[in-house]
Amino acid sequence: MSEQKNIRDLKSLRIDHDSPVPLHLQVEEILRDMINDPEYQNGKFLPKEVDLSKRLGISRNTVRQATNRLVQEKLLIRKKGVGTKVAKKQVETRLSNWVSFSQEMHAQGIDFRNYEIKVSQIKADAEVAEQLEIKEGHDLFKLERLRGLDNGPFVYFISYFHPRIGITGNEDFERYLYDILEDEYHTIPVLSREQISAILANKFLSEKLGVPVNSAILQRKRVVYDPGNRPIEYNIGYYRADQFTYSIDIKR
Amino acid sequence: MSEQKNIRDLKSLRIDHDSPVPLHLQVEEILRDMINDPEYQNGKFLPKEVDLSKRLGISRNTVRQATNRLVQEKLLIRKKGVGTKVAKKQVETRLSNWVSFSQEMHAQGIDFRNYEIKVSQIKADAEVAEQLEIKEGHDLFKLERLRGLDNGPFVYFISYFHPRIGITGNEDFERYLYDILEDEYHTIPVLSREQISAILANKFLSEKLGVPVNSAILQRKRVVYDPGNRPIEYNIGYYRADQFTYSIDIKR
DNA sequence: TATGTTCTTTTGTTCAGACATTATGCAAAC
DNA sequence: GTTTGCATAATGTCTGAACAAAAGAACATA
């Protein structure tokens, strides 16, 4: 180690010894800022404990008091004899916060592409009618999208929109779907009721997703609800199981 | 305070200064025992820090090092000028969110059966070690269960328990797993980090679950964490996709 | 009685330093 | 070339001590 060029960070650090806020809490704040600093997120080691304590004019113990908590929160990783750095950010589909596919991908720094987009007006069949809580045969819009990365599509989405929303079919479906709903239709999704299962690829899916017939496919059906518990969208996604895993954190 | 009748507890306390296990961890164990003691659960104050450190022959700081963690886990409550006691166990929330398989089934009024139960002691491979945050090769208990309804098994579970829990292999695994953990090991699961994917049945799974090879299988891997964000259990479940759908509500 | 005031108890904060343990790189030995 | 061992650097553990701050009890006063 020893290399510690850009002291810029360190020089600007200040601790208020007269503040009623305990020193270790002030240090914690400083460390949290560092954790948010892209530089440290890129794997650079934090200033070592001795340096930090010297620079801040406090004891090493106090620095450790702060780092201990952050380590326990798994924001930092310490390694004896090596140093301390920011823990790799866990992929954030999680924290029970759900977003659209595009946002999920975007959050992970992954560039997705739309391989096909198709909008059509159809009549609700029994399944769709049940999920959207409308009568069978009701007119509504169906959106089909084949999406994936540069190396090819890996998910086929089908969305059915509740007629109440007033989709016209002329929306720019390259945008984030839920942004469109919020911005243009003042429809805020607050609940997603999901059902996930495994199926085998039929001919249609195998062609769309570029996998052999009878490959493993993760099927995700979900109904998205607004704050009044009214269904907004019924969405079915077929994912190539070799390229996609559904991740979620469940707290109690 | 000062009243400290049943020193019975304190007298029997011992710390091994020559053990390779750090003192603060030994203290933590002692404190966890106290937390399990009904006496302390009833609101009695723990021995005060000074007494405890004197009795154990270690410094007050070391005692605090241990208590700090337990406080952060919300197992203990400290109050300046008053004392430290065991936090009231909260029993709420468990309703909606996640529960064990047995409880899920039970809640739906479905009777499940165990078709096979097998406990073995193994060494952690790379995957298990990573998930449980331990070193590869560490000894731990593996629990395998084939479970289902009267018409046959539909899920094959494999559980790996973190060595810290202290599973003996003699537990009654017919009971609710998480009840065992809570009642007997004072381990409270509060977070489940799940990864769901689709795979094809191999020979082993096809035989266990009674489906043809290459049938669709829903694979669910999850790590269950305690309030201190420490992994408790790594669990892998293989579900017959024709008989099981993973359902979840996601709120935002 | 109600309200301050002071004292005691207990946890909270902070320090400076010693030594242990682990990882790494480099040099010497094989 | 590979291993071994040593020096170095970083975090891990632990100590003993001092003073601060909050809660509660005891006491005094209006």
Short mmCIF file of C-alpha atoms in Angstrom, two decimals, chain B residues 15-182:
data_model
loop_
_atom_site.label_atom_id
_atom_site.label_comp_id
_atom_site.label_asym_id
_atom_site.label_seq_id
_atom_site.Cartn_x
_atom_site.Cartn_y
_atom_site.Cartn_z
CA ILE B 15 -13.07 -17.29 30.10
CA ASP B 16 -10.19 -19.13 28.55
CA HIS B 17 -7.40 -16.67 28.11
CA ASP B 18 -5.30 -19.14 26.18
CA SER B 19 -7.98 -20.15 23.72
CA PRO B 20 -7.42 -19.10 20.14
CA VAL B 21 -10.96 -17.78 20.22
CA PRO B 22 -10.82 -14.04 20.89
CA LEU B 23 -12.07 -13.01 24.30
CA HIS B 24 -14.79 -10.80 22.93
CA LEU B 25 -16.27 -13.75 21.06
CA GLN B 26 -16.23 -15.84 24.21
CA VAL B 27 -18.01 -13.05 25.98
CA GLU B 28 -20.53 -12.89 23.18
CA GLU B 29 -21.29 -16.55 23.68
CA ILE B 30 -21.78 -16.01 27.39
CA LEU B 31 -24.10 -13.13 26.71
CA ARG B 32 -26.09 -15.15 24.22
CA ASP B 33 -26.55 -17.78 26.90
CA MET B 34 -27.79 -15.12 29.25
CA ILE B 35 -30.18 -13.91 26.60
CA ASN B 36 -31.59 -17.42 26.49
CA ASP B 37 -31.95 -17.53 30.23
CA PRO B 38 -35.63 -17.07 31.12
CA GLU B 39 -34.58 -15.07 34.12
CA TYR B 40 -33.11 -12.35 31.98
CA GLN B 41 -35.88 -12.60 29.45
CA ASN B 42 -38.18 -11.63 32.25
CA GLY B 43 -36.66 -8.21 32.41
CA LYS B 44 -33.87 -8.67 34.91
CA PHE B 45 -30.88 -6.52 34.21
CA LEU B 46 -27.72 -8.20 33.03
CA PRO B 47 -24.70 -7.86 35.27
CA LYS B 48 -23.29 -4.42 34.81
CA GLU B 49 -20.28 -4.01 32.62
CA VAL B 50 -17.82 -3.33 35.37
CA ASP B 51 -18.89 -6.36 37.38
CA LEU B 52 -18.84 -8.60 34.36
CA SER B 53 -15.40 -7.52 33.29
CA LYS B 54 -14.05 -7.94 36.79
CA ARG B 55 -15.63 -11.33 37.18
CA LEU B 56 -14.27 -12.52 33.85
CA GLY B 57 -10.91 -10.96 34.42
CA ILE B 58 -10.97 -8.91 31.26
CA SER B 59 -11.32 -5.26 30.49
CA ARG B 60 -14.57 -3.43 30.27
CA ASN B 61 -13.81 -2.53 26.68
CA THR B 62 -13.74 -6.15 25.70
CA VAL B 63 -17.10 -6.72 27.29
CA ARG B 64 -18.46 -3.78 25.39
CA GLN B 65 -17.04 -5.10 22.17
CA ALA B 66 -19.31 -8.10 22.57
CA THR B 67 -22.38 -6.26 23.78
CA ASN B 68 -22.13 -3.74 20.97
CA ARG B 69 -22.82 -6.41 18.41
CA LEU B 70 -25.72 -7.85 20.34
CA VAL B 71 -27.18 -4.41 20.71
CA GLN B 72 -26.87 -3.87 16.99
CA GLU B 73 -28.66 -7.15 16.49
CA LYS B 74 -31.38 -5.80 18.75
CA LEU B 75 -31.01 -8.68 21.15
CA LEU B 76 -29.98 -6.38 23.97
CA ILE B 77 -31.09 -2.95 25.01
CA ARG B 78 -28.74 -0.66 26.86
CA LYS B 79 -29.75 2.45 28.66
CA LYS B 80 -27.31 4.99 29.90
CA GLY B 81 -27.28 5.22 33.64
CA VAL B 82 -29.63 2.30 34.00
CA GLY B 83 -28.39 -0.97 32.69
CA THR B 84 -28.62 -3.57 30.00
CA LYS B 85 -31.37 -6.07 29.46
CA VAL B 86 -32.70 -8.51 26.95
CA ALA B 87 -34.90 -6.99 24.29
CA LYS B 88 -38.47 -8.14 24.17
CA LYS B 89 -38.85 -10.66 21.43
CA GLN B 90 -41.11 -9.26 18.77
CA VAL B 91 -43.56 -11.75 17.49
CA GLU B 92 -45.41 -9.68 14.96
CA THR B 93 -45.20 -9.52 11.20
CA ARG B 94 -44.76 -13.13 10.54
CA LEU B 95 -48.16 -13.38 9.00
CA SER B 96 -47.83 -12.39 5.39
CA ASN B 97 -44.30 -12.62 4.45
CA TRP B 98 -42.21 -15.63 4.31
CA VAL B 99 -42.31 -18.72 6.33
CA SER B 100 -40.97 -22.15 6.08
CA PHE B 101 -42.29 -24.63 3.59
CA SER B 102 -44.22 -26.50 6.26
CA GLN B 103 -45.85 -23.34 7.45
CA GLU B 104 -46.69 -22.30 3.92
CA MET B 105 -48.38 -25.60 3.37
CA HIS B 106 -50.03 -25.60 6.75
CA ALA B 107 -51.37 -22.11 6.20
CA GLN B 108 -53.00 -23.28 3.02
CA GLY B 109 -54.57 -26.15 4.86
CA ILE B 110 -52.49 -28.64 2.94
CA ASP B 111 -51.04 -31.65 4.63
CA PHE B 112 -47.48 -32.31 3.66
CA ARG B 113 -45.38 -35.34 4.23
CA ASN B 114 -41.70 -36.04 4.50
CA TYR B 115 -40.78 -38.83 2.17
CA GLU B 116 -37.13 -38.82 3.05
CA ILE B 117 -35.02 -37.10 5.67
CA LYS B 118 -31.28 -37.36 5.69
CA VAL B 119 -28.78 -35.53 7.85
CA SER B 120 -25.09 -35.65 7.16
CA GLN B 121 -21.96 -33.86 8.16
CA ILE B 122 -19.99 -32.55 5.24
CA LYS B 123 -17.28 -30.11 4.32
CA ALA B 124 -18.31 -26.87 2.66
CA ASP B 125 -17.64 -26.72 -1.05
CA ALA B 126 -16.93 -23.44 -2.79
CA GLU B 127 -20.57 -22.54 -3.38
CA VAL B 128 -21.75 -23.29 0.12
CA ALA B 129 -18.74 -21.58 1.64
CA GLU B 130 -19.44 -18.43 -0.34
CA GLN B 131 -23.10 -18.31 0.55
CA LEU B 132 -22.55 -18.96 4.24
CA GLU B 133 -19.51 -16.71 4.35
CA ILE B 134 -17.21 -19.32 5.76
CA LYS B 135 -14.02 -20.95 4.59
CA GLU B 136 -14.11 -23.76 2.10
CA GLY B 137 -13.73 -27.09 3.79
CA HIS B 138 -15.39 -26.02 6.99
CA ASP B 139 -17.44 -28.74 8.66
CA LEU B 140 -21.18 -28.27 8.68
CA PHE B 141 -24.49 -30.09 8.63
CA LYS B 142 -26.42 -30.83 5.51
CA LEU B 143 -30.09 -31.65 5.68
CA GLU B 144 -31.87 -33.24 2.75
CA ARG B 145 -35.59 -33.65 2.66
CA LEU B 146 -37.94 -34.97 0.05
CA ARG B 147 -41.35 -33.55 0.72
CA GLY B 148 -44.76 -33.41 -0.79
CA LEU B 149 -48.40 -34.33 -0.52
CA ASP B 150 -50.20 -37.62 -0.35
CA ASN B 151 -49.96 -38.04 -4.08
CA GLY B 152 -46.20 -37.98 -3.99
CA PRO B 153 -43.21 -35.73 -3.40
CA PHE B 154 -42.95 -32.53 -5.29
CA VAL B 155 -39.93 -30.78 -3.83
CA TYR B 156 -36.44 -31.82 -2.88
CA PHE B 157 -34.78 -29.58 -0.31
CA ILE B 158 -31.15 -29.32 0.64
CA SER B 159 -30.22 -27.17 3.62
CA TYR B 160 -26.78 -26.21 4.78
CA PHE B 161 -26.52 -24.74 8.26
CA HIS B 162 -23.92 -22.25 9.33
CA PRO B 163 -21.61 -23.90 11.87
CA ARG B 164 -22.22 -21.05 14.29
CA ILE B 165 -25.76 -22.27 14.84
CA GLY B 166 -24.55 -25.43 16.45
CA ILE B 167 -26.87 -27.93 14.80
CA THR B 168 -26.19 -31.34 16.29
CA GLY B 169 -27.95 -33.48 13.75
CA ASN B 170 -30.24 -34.86 16.43
CA GLU B 171 -32.95 -32.27 16.06
CA ASP B 172 -36.48 -33.27 15.25
CA PHE B 173 -36.62 -32.15 11.68
CA GLU B 174 -40.29 -33.02 11.46
CA ARG B 175 -40.88 -29.77 13.32
CA TYR B 176 -40.98 -26.41 11.64
CA LEU B 177 -37.38 -25.65 10.82
CA TYR B 178 -37.55 -22.02 11.78
CA ASP B 179 -39.28 -22.86 15.02
CA ILE B 180 -36.38 -25.11 15.89
CA LEU B 181 -33.94 -22.37 15.08
CA GLU B 182 -35.83 -19.81 17.14
#
